[in-house]
């Protein structure tokens, strides 16, 4: 059925069409509220033509937009309102898409591997500590602590000193000489009344007058007496005896009142201008009464040269027992062997 009225059409078919269009706009808006994407927007429904005073159907809701103006869909351009009464309020705007879940933070870097411990140092010097490990990524553990230095080796214990060898007994030793064989004192006699020296030649023959007897009293360095041996040849293996006086012994070859030594006076034999043998020690300090050692002394005794002696000793002695010994009967004043060179 059609009714005509100036500027208006209210046929039943038109009314039905308008109603359907309005319902479709509402359904489209509801769907847009439930599911809306940036790439797939539903088309906006055109606004219905307003009837005389009846509101036009709302357009479809736009994609995530605010609510549309009357007759306009949310987001998209709304349909133009029909002439006549104002169209009904457009459909509610579509609900915005849910916020995306917060992105998970990047996982912390793996911790650096701890540095290996330093190798222990060799014995003696301390070992060098190991280098710490490199730091890992963000949040990683620090590098390992360096290794502890090795302890120095302990020094070895020093060896025990060896025991010194036992020296020989100079008192019983036969004596020895280092120089070439020559002339030397072979017997010594001293007491208050009897003083004599025997000289023996173990070397080649020499002229006796090239030798002299020198006496150094009380530690002096210069002799106070010098007695030259009398003429002739001093043969190899021969003896020559010098005495204070001839009463000392029949063996005396030469006597002199200058032979007045005591037990603490040094006596030297000089030949060819050089001292070749000394009894006692020339120069200070002189002993109080005599030089002593090994039961021997240069006072009130007879001394015999040991058999191992073949030359004189210019340095003399502090201990007579090193190169001298007593007569066979022991320490005493014994002139038995004077003039015959006897070594026990």
mmCIF file of C-alpha atoms in Angstrom:
data_model
loop_
_atom_site.group_PDB
_atom_site.id
_atom_site.type_symbol
_atom_site.label_atom_id
_atom_site.label_comp_id
_atom_site.label_asym_id
_atom_site.label_seq_id
_atom_site.Cartn_x
_atom_site.Cartn_y
_atom_site.Cartn_z
ATOM 1 C CA UNK A 1 0.000 0.000 0.000
ATOM 2 C CA UNK A 2 1.344 3.415 -0.766
ATOM 3 C CA UNK A 3 0.297 6.701 0.826
ATOM 4 C CA UNK A 4 1.649 9.800 -0.542
ATOM 5 C CA UNK A 5 2.249 12.909 1.367
ATOM 6 C CA UNK A 6 4.241 15.822 0.199
ATOM 7 C CA UNK A 7 8.009 15.076 0.774
ATOM 8 C CA UNK A 8 7.347 11.902 2.753
ATOM 9 C CA UNK A 9 6.995 8.179 1.959
ATOM 10 C CA UNK A 10 5.644 5.801 4.671
ATOM 11 C CA UNK A 11 5.019 2.649 2.716
ATOM 12 C CA UNK A 12 5.232 -0.569 4.733
ATOM 13 C CA UNK A 13 8.107 -1.762 2.666
ATOM 14 C CA UNK A 14 10.102 1.326 3.371
ATOM 15 C CA UNK A 15 9.455 1.068 7.071
ATOM 16 C CA UNK A 16 10.584 -2.524 7.097
ATOM 17 C CA UNK A 17 13.722 -1.617 5.166
ATOM 18 C CA UNK A 18 14.614 1.124 7.583
ATOM 19 C CA UNK A 19 14.119 -1.116 10.563
ATOM 20 C CA UNK A 20 16.360 -3.771 9.084
ATOM 21 C CA UNK A 21 19.045 -1.277 8.336
ATOM 22 C CA UNK A 22 18.935 0.050 11.860
ATOM 23 C CA UNK A 23 19.166 -3.445 13.356
ATOM 24 C CA UNK A 24 22.084 -4.293 11.127
ATOM 25 C CA UNK A 25 23.919 -1.178 12.274
ATOM 26 C CA UNK A 26 23.427 -2.153 15.914
ATOM 27 C CA UNK A 27 24.634 -5.731 15.270
ATOM 28 C CA UNK A 28 27.672 -4.454 13.407
ATOM 29 C CA UNK A 29 28.570 -2.167 16.305
ATOM 30 C CA UNK A 30 28.239 -5.024 18.768
ATOM 31 C CA UNK A 31 30.509 -7.205 16.677
ATOM 32 C CA UNK A 32 33.021 -4.453 16.423
ATOM 33 C CA UNK A 33 33.063 -4.257 20.225
ATOM 34 C CA UNK A 34 33.975 -7.935 20.511
ATOM 35 C CA UNK A 35 36.573 -8.257 17.774
ATOM 36 C CA UNK A 36 38.384 -5.424 16.083
ATOM 37 C CA UNK A 37 41.664 -5.423 14.232
ATOM 38 C CA UNK A 38 43.732 -2.746 12.591
ATOM 39 C CA UNK A 39 43.647 -4.471 9.223
ATOM 40 C CA UNK A 40 40.034 -5.621 8.950
ATOM 41 C CA UNK A 41 37.507 -2.869 9.692
ATOM 42 C CA UNK A 42 33.828 -3.536 9.178
ATOM 43 C CA UNK A 43 32.234 -1.127 6.650
ATOM 44 C CA UNK A 44 30.183 1.645 8.137
ATOM 45 C CA UNK A 45 26.461 1.222 7.677
ATOM 46 C CA UNK A 46 24.787 4.076 5.926
ATOM 47 C CA UNK A 47 22.423 6.090 8.101
ATOM 48 C CA UNK A 48 18.813 5.385 7.582
ATOM 49 C CA UNK A 49 16.588 8.014 6.040
ATOM 50 C CA UNK A 50 14.742 9.704 8.815
ATOM 51 C CA UNK A 51 11.056 9.276 8.823
ATOM 52 C CA UNK A 52 8.886 12.024 9.849
ATOM 53 C CA UNK A 53 10.098 12.406 13.422
ATOM 54 C CA UNK A 54 11.395 8.812 13.741
ATOM 55 C CA UNK A 55 15.082 8.517 14.376
ATOM 56 C CA UNK A 56 17.142 6.961 11.641
ATOM 57 C CA UNK A 57 18.924 3.740 12.472
ATOM 58 C CA UNK A 58 22.389 4.201 13.906
ATOM 59 C CA UNK A 59 25.310 3.518 11.607
ATOM 60 C CA UNK A 60 27.782 0.682 12.303
ATOM 61 C CA UNK A 61 30.331 1.336 15.017
ATOM 62 C CA UNK A 62 33.748 2.432 13.674
ATOM 63 C CA UNK A 63 36.934 0.516 14.481
ATOM 64 C CA UNK A 64 37.913 1.463 17.988
ATOM 65 C CA UNK A 65 36.673 5.043 17.400
ATOM 66 C CA UNK A 66 34.637 7.271 19.663
ATOM 67 C CA UNK A 67 30.883 7.060 19.412
ATOM 68 C CA UNK A 68 29.566 8.427 16.065
ATOM 69 C CA UNK A 69 27.558 11.621 15.721
ATOM 70 C CA UNK A 70 23.928 11.073 15.071
ATOM 71 C CA UNK A 71 23.631 9.221 11.867
ATOM 72 C CA UNK A 72 27.358 8.596 11.674
ATOM 73 C CA UNK A 73 29.111 5.358 12.482
ATOM 74 C CA UNK A 74 31.933 5.462 15.088
ATOM 75 C CA UNK A 75 35.300 5.848 13.565
ATOM 76 C CA UNK A 76 34.112 5.940 9.883
ATOM 77 C CA UNK A 77 32.127 8.710 8.276
ATOM 78 C CA UNK A 78 28.528 8.358 9.358
ATOM 79 C CA UNK A 79 25.668 8.224 6.912
ATOM 80 C CA UNK A 80 23.973 11.552 6.254
ATOM 81 C CA UNK A 81 20.881 11.913 8.386
ATOM 82 C CA UNK A 82 17.588 11.870 6.560
ATOM 83 C CA UNK A 83 15.541 14.912 6.279
ATOM 84 C CA UNK A 84 13.091 15.515 8.991
ATOM 85 C CA UNK A 85 13.692 14.658 12.605
ATOM 86 C CA UNK A 86 17.176 14.183 13.897
ATOM 87 C CA UNK A 87 18.412 10.683 13.577
ATOM 88 C CA UNK A 88 18.774 8.482 16.591
ATOM 89 C CA UNK A 89 22.099 8.482 18.457
ATOM 90 C CA UNK A 90 24.616 6.431 16.603
ATOM 91 C CA UNK A 91 25.753 3.078 17.951
ATOM 92 C CA UNK A 92 28.269 2.967 20.753
ATOM 93 C CA UNK A 93 31.863 3.085 19.634
ATOM 94 C CA UNK A 94 33.686 -0.175 19.460
ATOM 95 C CA UNK A 95 35.730 -1.147 22.502
ATOM 96 C CA UNK A 96 39.406 -0.529 21.987
ATOM 97 C CA UNK A 97 41.555 -3.574 21.579
ATOM 98 C CA UNK A 98 42.997 -4.955 24.781
ATOM 99 C CA UNK A 99 46.440 -3.692 25.607
ATOM 100 C CA UNK A 100 49.132 -6.046 24.560
ATOM 101 C CA UNK A 101 50.821 -7.971 27.366
ATOM 102 C CA UNK A 102 53.900 -6.294 28.642
ATOM 103 C CA UNK A 103 56.916 -7.645 26.849
ATOM 104 C CA UNK A 104 59.057 -9.889 29.020
ATOM 105 C CA UNK A 105 62.359 -8.276 29.986
ATOM 106 C CA UNK A 106 65.462 -9.701 28.425
ATOM 107 C CA UNK A 107 66.950 -12.410 30.535
ATOM 108 C CA UNK A 108 70.077 -11.402 32.423
ATOM 109 C CA UNK A 109 73.365 -12.433 30.881
ATOM 110 C CA UNK A 110 74.899 -15.676 32.057
ATOM 111 C CA UNK A 111 77.482 -15.110 34.889
ATOM 112 C CA UNK A 112 81.100 -15.217 33.862
ATOM 113 C CA UNK A 113 83.011 -18.380 34.629
ATOM 114 C CA UNK A 114 85.248 -18.008 37.661
ATOM 115 C CA UNK A 115 88.935 -17.706 36.793
ATOM 116 C CA UNK A 116 91.032 -20.779 37.276
ATOM 117 C CA UNK A 117 93.200 -20.781 40.446
ATOM 118 C CA UNK A 118 96.804 -19.788 39.901
ATOM 119 C CA UNK A 119 99.363 -22.527 39.712
ATOM 120 C CA UNK A 120 101.405 -22.870 42.886
ATOM 121 C CA UNK A 121 104.875 -21.398 42.625
ATOM 122 C CA UNK A 122 107.950 -23.539 42.506
ATOM 123 C CA UNK A 123 109.783 -24.216 45.809
ATOM 124 C CA UNK A 124 111.744 -21.208 47.026
ATOM 125 C CA UNK A 125 110.003 -18.258 45.256
ATOM 126 C CA UNK A 126 106.281 -17.661 45.981
ATOM 127 C CA UNK A 127 103.948 -18.706 43.107
ATOM 128 C CA UNK A 128 102.113 -15.978 41.119
ATOM 129 C CA UNK A 129 98.385 -15.773 41.859
ATOM 130 C CA UNK A 130 95.956 -16.714 39.013
ATOM 131 C CA UNK A 131 94.143 -13.928 37.095
ATOM 132 C CA UNK A 132 90.463 -13.479 38.015
ATOM 133 C CA UNK A 133 87.813 -14.504 35.444
ATOM 134 C CA UNK A 134 86.246 -11.945 33.044
ATOM 135 C CA UNK A 135 82.955 -10.460 34.274
ATOM 136 C CA UNK A 136 79.876 -11.993 32.627
ATOM 137 C CA UNK A 137 76.886 -10.219 31.031
ATOM 138 C CA UNK A 138 74.535 -7.961 32.935
ATOM 139 C CA UNK A 139 73.778 -9.470 36.271
ATOM 140 C CA UNK A 140 76.516 -12.095 35.865
ATOM 141 C CA UNK A 141 78.727 -13.150 38.767
ATOM 142 C CA UNK A 142 82.113 -11.580 39.205
ATOM 143 C CA UNK A 143 85.163 -13.539 38.070
ATOM 144 C CA UNK A 144 86.763 -16.057 40.403
ATOM 145 C CA UNK A 145 89.421 -15.076 42.915
ATOM 146 C CA UNK A 146 93.003 -15.679 41.765
ATOM 147 C CA UNK A 147 94.771 -18.760 43.051
ATOM 148 C CA UNK A 148 96.907 -18.561 46.182
ATOM 149 C CA UNK A 149 100.668 -18.354 45.578
ATOM 150 C CA UNK A 150 102.692 -21.447 46.333
ATOM 151 C CA UNK A 151 104.717 -21.551 49.528
ATOM 152 C CA UNK A 152 108.481 -21.190 49.004
ATOM 153 C CA UNK A 153 110.579 -24.288 49.521
ATOM 154 C CA UNK A 154 112.455 -24.667 52.797
ATOM 155 C CA UNK A 155 116.207 -24.284 52.491
ATOM 156 C CA UNK A 156 118.256 -27.417 52.993
ATOM 157 C CA UNK A 157 120.023 -27.964 56.299
ATOM 158 C CA UNK A 158 123.707 -27.280 56.170
ATOM 159 C CA UNK A 159 125.984 -30.261 56.428
ATOM 160 C CA UNK A 160 127.739 -30.969 59.687
ATOM 161 C CA UNK A 161 131.307 -29.854 59.691
ATOM 162 C CA UNK A 162 133.797 -32.679 59.629
ATOM 163 C CA UNK A 163 135.949 -33.345 62.641
ATOM 164 C CA UNK A 164 139.457 -32.109 62.251
ATOM 165 C CA UNK A 165 142.161 -34.678 61.975
ATOM 166 C CA UNK A 166 144.271 -35.438 64.983
ATOM 167 C CA UNK A 167 147.662 -33.864 64.769
ATOM 168 C CA UNK A 168 150.811 -35.932 65.234
ATOM 169 C CA UNK A 169 152.686 -35.931 68.555
ATOM 170 C CA UNK A 170 155.498 -33.408 68.065
ATOM 171 C CA UNK A 171 157.216 -34.721 71.160
ATOM 172 C CA UNK A 172 157.762 -38.218 69.705
ATOM 173 C CA UNK A 173 157.946 -37.180 66.060
ATOM 174 C CA UNK A 174 161.472 -37.776 64.601
ATOM 175 C CA UNK A 175 161.546 -34.269 63.149
ATOM 176 C CA UNK A 176 162.160 -33.152 59.580
ATOM 177 C CA UNK A 177 163.896 -30.430 57.595
ATOM 178 C CA UNK A 178 162.756 -28.471 54.553
ATOM 179 C CA UNK A 179 166.046 -26.937 53.426
ATOM 180 C CA UNK A 180 169.089 -28.574 51.847
ATOM 181 C CA UNK A 181 171.450 -30.453 54.109
ATOM 182 C CA UNK A 182 174.071 -28.249 55.693
ATOM 183 C CA UNK A 183 175.572 -27.188 59.016
ATOM 184 C CA UNK A 184 173.342 -26.959 62.129
ATOM 185 C CA UNK A 185 173.404 -27.223 65.924
ATOM 186 C CA UNK A 186 173.349 -30.902 66.921
ATOM 187 C CA UNK A 187 173.788 -30.660 70.762
ATOM 188 C CA UNK A 188 173.178 -28.001 73.424
ATOM 189 C CA UNK A 189 174.484 -27.889 77.025
ATOM 190 C CA UNK A 190 173.590 -25.301 79.668
ATOM 191 C CA UNK A 191 173.940 -24.904 83.413
ATOM 192 C CA UNK A 192 175.577 -22.361 85.660
ATOM 193 C CA UNK A 193 179.121 -23.655 85.029
ATOM 194 C CA UNK A 194 178.995 -25.684 81.866
ATOM 195 C CA UNK A 195 177.979 -24.192 78.530
ATOM 196 C CA UNK A 196 178.733 -25.779 75.155
ATOM 197 C CA UNK A 197 177.278 -26.231 71.636
ATOM 198 C CA UNK A 198 178.041 -28.925 69.065
ATOM 199 C CA UNK A 199 177.836 -28.069 65.321
ATOM 200 C CA UNK A 200 177.360 -30.825 62.724
ATOM 201 C CA UNK A 201 177.863 -30.627 58.949
ATOM 202 C CA UNK A 202 175.369 -32.786 57.036
ATOM 203 C CA UNK A 203 176.124 -31.015 53.762
ATOM 204 C CA UNK A 204 179.145 -30.396 51.566
ATOM 205 C CA UNK A 205 182.487 -29.360 53.092
ATOM 206 C CA UNK A 206 182.925 -25.655 53.854
ATOM 207 C CA UNK A 207 185.569 -23.454 55.452
ATOM 208 C CA UNK A 208 184.822 -23.131 59.164
ATOM 209 C CA UNK A 209 185.932 -19.509 59.340
ATOM 210 C CA UNK A 210 182.939 -18.534 57.184
ATOM 211 C CA UNK A 211 180.712 -19.358 60.195
ATOM 212 C CA UNK A 212 180.311 -17.598 63.544
ATOM 213 C CA UNK A 213 178.410 -17.988 66.814
ATOM 214 C CA UNK A 214 176.066 -15.079 67.786
ATOM 215 C CA UNK A 215 174.460 -14.608 71.248
ATOM 216 C CA UNK A 216 171.260 -12.502 71.698
ATOM 217 C CA UNK A 217 170.648 -11.976 75.452
ATOM 218 C CA UNK A 218 167.194 -11.448 76.995
ATOM 219 C CA UNK A 219 165.147 -10.992 73.820
ATOM 220 C CA UNK A 220 167.421 -8.465 72.173
ATOM 221 C CA UNK A 221 167.502 -8.169 68.378
ATOM 222 C CA UNK A 222 171.247 -7.507 68.163
ATOM 223 C CA UNK A 223 173.912 -9.939 69.411
ATOM 224 C CA UNK A 224 176.189 -8.921 72.275
ATOM 225 C CA UNK A 225 178.731 -11.613 71.350
ATOM 226 C CA UNK A 226 180.089 -12.813 67.967
ATOM 227 C CA UNK A 227 182.630 -15.650 67.937
ATOM 228 C CA UNK A 228 184.107 -16.808 64.577
ATOM 229 C CA UNK A 229 184.921 -20.500 64.211
ATOM 230 C CA UNK A 230 188.653 -21.165 63.938
ATOM 231 C CA UNK A 231 190.362 -22.224 60.640
ATOM 232 C CA UNK A 232 190.331 -25.395 58.703
ATOM 233 C CA UNK A 233 187.786 -27.189 56.567
ATOM 234 C CA UNK A 234 184.494 -28.255 57.930
ATOM 235 C CA UNK A 235 184.136 -31.667 56.365
ATOM 236 C CA UNK A 236 180.884 -33.460 55.605
ATOM 237 C CA UNK A 237 179.802 -35.574 58.633
ATOM 238 C CA UNK A 238 182.217 -33.759 60.983
ATOM 239 C CA UNK A 239 181.389 -32.017 64.288
ATOM 240 C CA UNK A 240 182.866 -28.884 65.888
ATOM 241 C CA UNK A 241 182.358 -28.118 69.627
ATOM 242 C CA UNK A 242 182.537 -24.614 71.127
ATOM 243 C CA UNK A 243 182.680 -24.252 74.945
ATOM 244 C CA UNK A 244 182.792 -21.547 77.602
ATOM 245 C CA UNK A 245 186.126 -23.001 78.669
ATOM 246 C CA UNK A 246 188.170 -26.150 78.157
ATOM 247 C CA UNK A 247 187.154 -27.578 81.524
ATOM 248 C CA UNK A 248 183.669 -28.203 80.267
ATOM 249 C CA UNK A 249 184.668 -31.338 78.280
ATOM 250 C CA UNK A 250 187.689 -32.873 76.508
ATOM 251 C CA UNK A 251 185.511 -32.724 73.343
ATOM 252 C CA UNK A 252 185.758 -28.903 73.154
ATOM 253 C CA UNK A 253 187.420 -27.720 69.882
ATOM 254 C CA UNK A 254 187.265 -24.013 70.701
ATOM 255 C CA UNK A 255 186.749 -22.098 73.968
ATOM 256 C CA UNK A 256 185.734 -18.472 74.570
ATOM 257 C CA UNK A 257 184.865 -16.459 77.665
ATOM 258 C CA UNK A 258 182.228 -14.697 75.555
ATOM 259 C CA UNK A 259 180.088 -17.835 75.487
ATOM 260 C CA UNK A 260 178.133 -16.746 78.548
ATOM 261 C CA UNK A 261 174.520 -17.468 77.557
ATOM 262 C CA UNK A 262 171.675 -18.484 79.932
ATOM 263 C CA UNK A 263 168.496 -20.479 79.377
ATOM 264 C CA UNK A 264 166.571 -17.459 78.055
ATOM 265 C CA UNK A 265 169.251 -16.182 75.632
ATOM 266 C CA UNK A 266 168.994 -17.006 71.913
ATOM 267 C CA UNK A 267 172.052 -18.499 70.114
ATOM 268 C CA UNK A 268 172.442 -18.257 66.299
ATOM 269 C CA UNK A 269 174.807 -19.926 63.809
ATOM 270 C CA UNK A 270 175.699 -17.722 60.869
ATOM 271 C CA UNK A 271 177.549 -19.044 57.806
ATOM 272 C CA UNK A 272 178.420 -17.075 54.670
ATOM 273 C CA UNK A 273 176.739 -13.982 56.110
ATOM 274 C CA UNK A 274 173.345 -15.682 56.686
ATOM 275 C CA UNK A 275 171.800 -17.137 59.821
ATOM 276 C CA UNK A 276 171.303 -20.880 59.209
ATOM 277 C CA UNK A 277 170.141 -22.099 62.649
ATOM 278 C CA UNK A 278 168.813 -20.680 65.964
ATOM 279 C CA UNK A 279 168.337 -22.098 69.485
ATOM 280 C CA UNK A 280 165.384 -20.294 71.091
ATOM 281 C CA UNK A 281 163.930 -17.197 69.343
ATOM 282 C CA UNK A 282 165.655 -13.937 68.476
ATOM 283 C CA UNK A 283 163.914 -10.818 69.757
ATOM 284 C CA UNK A 284 161.177 -10.216 72.283
ATOM 285 C CA UNK A 285 159.532 -11.544 74.203
ATOM 286 C CA UNK A 286 162.129 -13.636 75.941
ATOM 287 C CA UNK A 287 160.948 -16.269 78.430
ATOM 288 C CA UNK A 288 161.539 -15.607 82.102
ATOM 289 C CA UNK A 289 164.088 -18.408 82.443
ATOM 290 C CA UNK A 290 163.978 -20.759 79.418
ATOM 291 C CA UNK A 291 162.051 -22.115 76.428
ATOM 292 C CA UNK A 292 160.140 -25.235 77.419
ATOM 293 C CA UNK A 293 158.030 -28.040 75.936
ATOM 294 C CA UNK A 294 157.625 -31.847 75.859
ATOM 295 C CA UNK A 295 159.432 -32.147 79.184
ATOM 296 C CA UNK A 296 162.444 -30.277 77.807
ATOM 297 C CA UNK A 297 163.856 -26.835 78.599
ATOM 298 C CA UNK A 298 166.880 -24.747 77.639
ATOM 299 C CA UNK A 299 168.027 -24.359 81.236
ATOM 300 C CA UNK A 300 170.163 -26.870 83.180
ATOM 301 C CA UNK A 301 169.778 -29.615 80.550
ATOM 302 C CA UNK A 302 171.441 -31.274 77.583
ATOM 303 C CA UNK A 303 169.415 -31.288 74.323
ATOM 304 C CA UNK A 304 170.111 -33.539 71.314
ATOM 305 C CA UNK A 305 168.816 -32.807 67.793
ATOM 306 C CA UNK A 306 166.318 -35.316 66.457
ATOM 307 C CA UNK A 307 167.566 -37.741 63.786
ATOM 308 C CA UNK A 308 165.201 -36.434 61.088
ATOM 309 C CA UNK A 309 166.874 -33.000 61.128
ATOM 310 C CA UNK A 310 169.442 -32.491 58.326
ATOM 311 C CA UNK A 311 169.575 -28.694 58.172
ATOM 312 C CA UNK A 312 169.160 -25.719 60.467
ATOM 313 C CA UNK A 313 166.015 -23.696 61.321
ATOM 314 C CA UNK A 314 166.630 -19.918 61.019
ATOM 315 C CA UNK A 315 163.294 -19.138 62.706
ATOM 316 C CA UNK A 316 164.247 -20.905 65.919
ATOM 317 C CA UNK A 317 161.634 -22.431 68.254
ATOM 318 C CA UNK A 318 159.341 -21.717 71.141
ATOM 319 C CA UNK A 319 158.978 -25.405 72.025
ATOM 320 C CA UNK A 320 162.290 -27.297 72.017
ATOM 321 C CA UNK A 321 160.462 -30.651 71.771
ATOM 322 C CA UNK A 322 159.569 -30.069 68.073
ATOM 323 C CA UNK A 323 163.139 -30.611 66.791
ATOM 324 C CA UNK A 324 165.063 -31.590 69.915
ATOM 325 C CA UNK A 325 165.007 -34.467 72.380
ATOM 326 C CA UNK A 326 166.670 -35.491 75.627
ATOM 327 C CA UNK A 327 169.649 -37.833 76.106
ATOM 328 C CA UNK A 328 168.884 -41.587 76.294
ATOM 329 C CA UNK A 329 168.686 -41.402 80.088
ATOM 330 C CA UNK A 330 165.999 -38.677 80.014
ATOM 331 C CA UNK A 331 166.126 -34.921 80.625
ATOM 332 C CA UNK A 332 169.381 -34.161 82.408
ATOM 333 C CA UNK A 333 172.784 -32.522 82.065
ATOM 334 C CA UNK A 334 174.643 -35.253 80.143
ATOM 335 C CA UNK A 335 177.862 -34.626 78.160
ATOM 336 C CA UNK A 336 178.491 -38.285 77.258
ATOM 337 C CA UNK A 337 177.915 -37.844 73.550
ATOM 338 C CA UNK A 338 179.330 -34.327 73.177
ATOM 339 C CA UNK A 339 181.557 -34.146 70.044
ATOM 340 C CA UNK A 340 180.404 -37.437 68.448
ATOM 341 C CA UNK A 341 177.028 -36.458 66.935
ATOM 342 C CA UNK A 342 174.490 -38.803 68.400
ATOM 343 C CA UNK A 343 170.767 -38.781 67.591
ATOM 344 C CA UNK A 344 168.644 -41.113 69.750
#
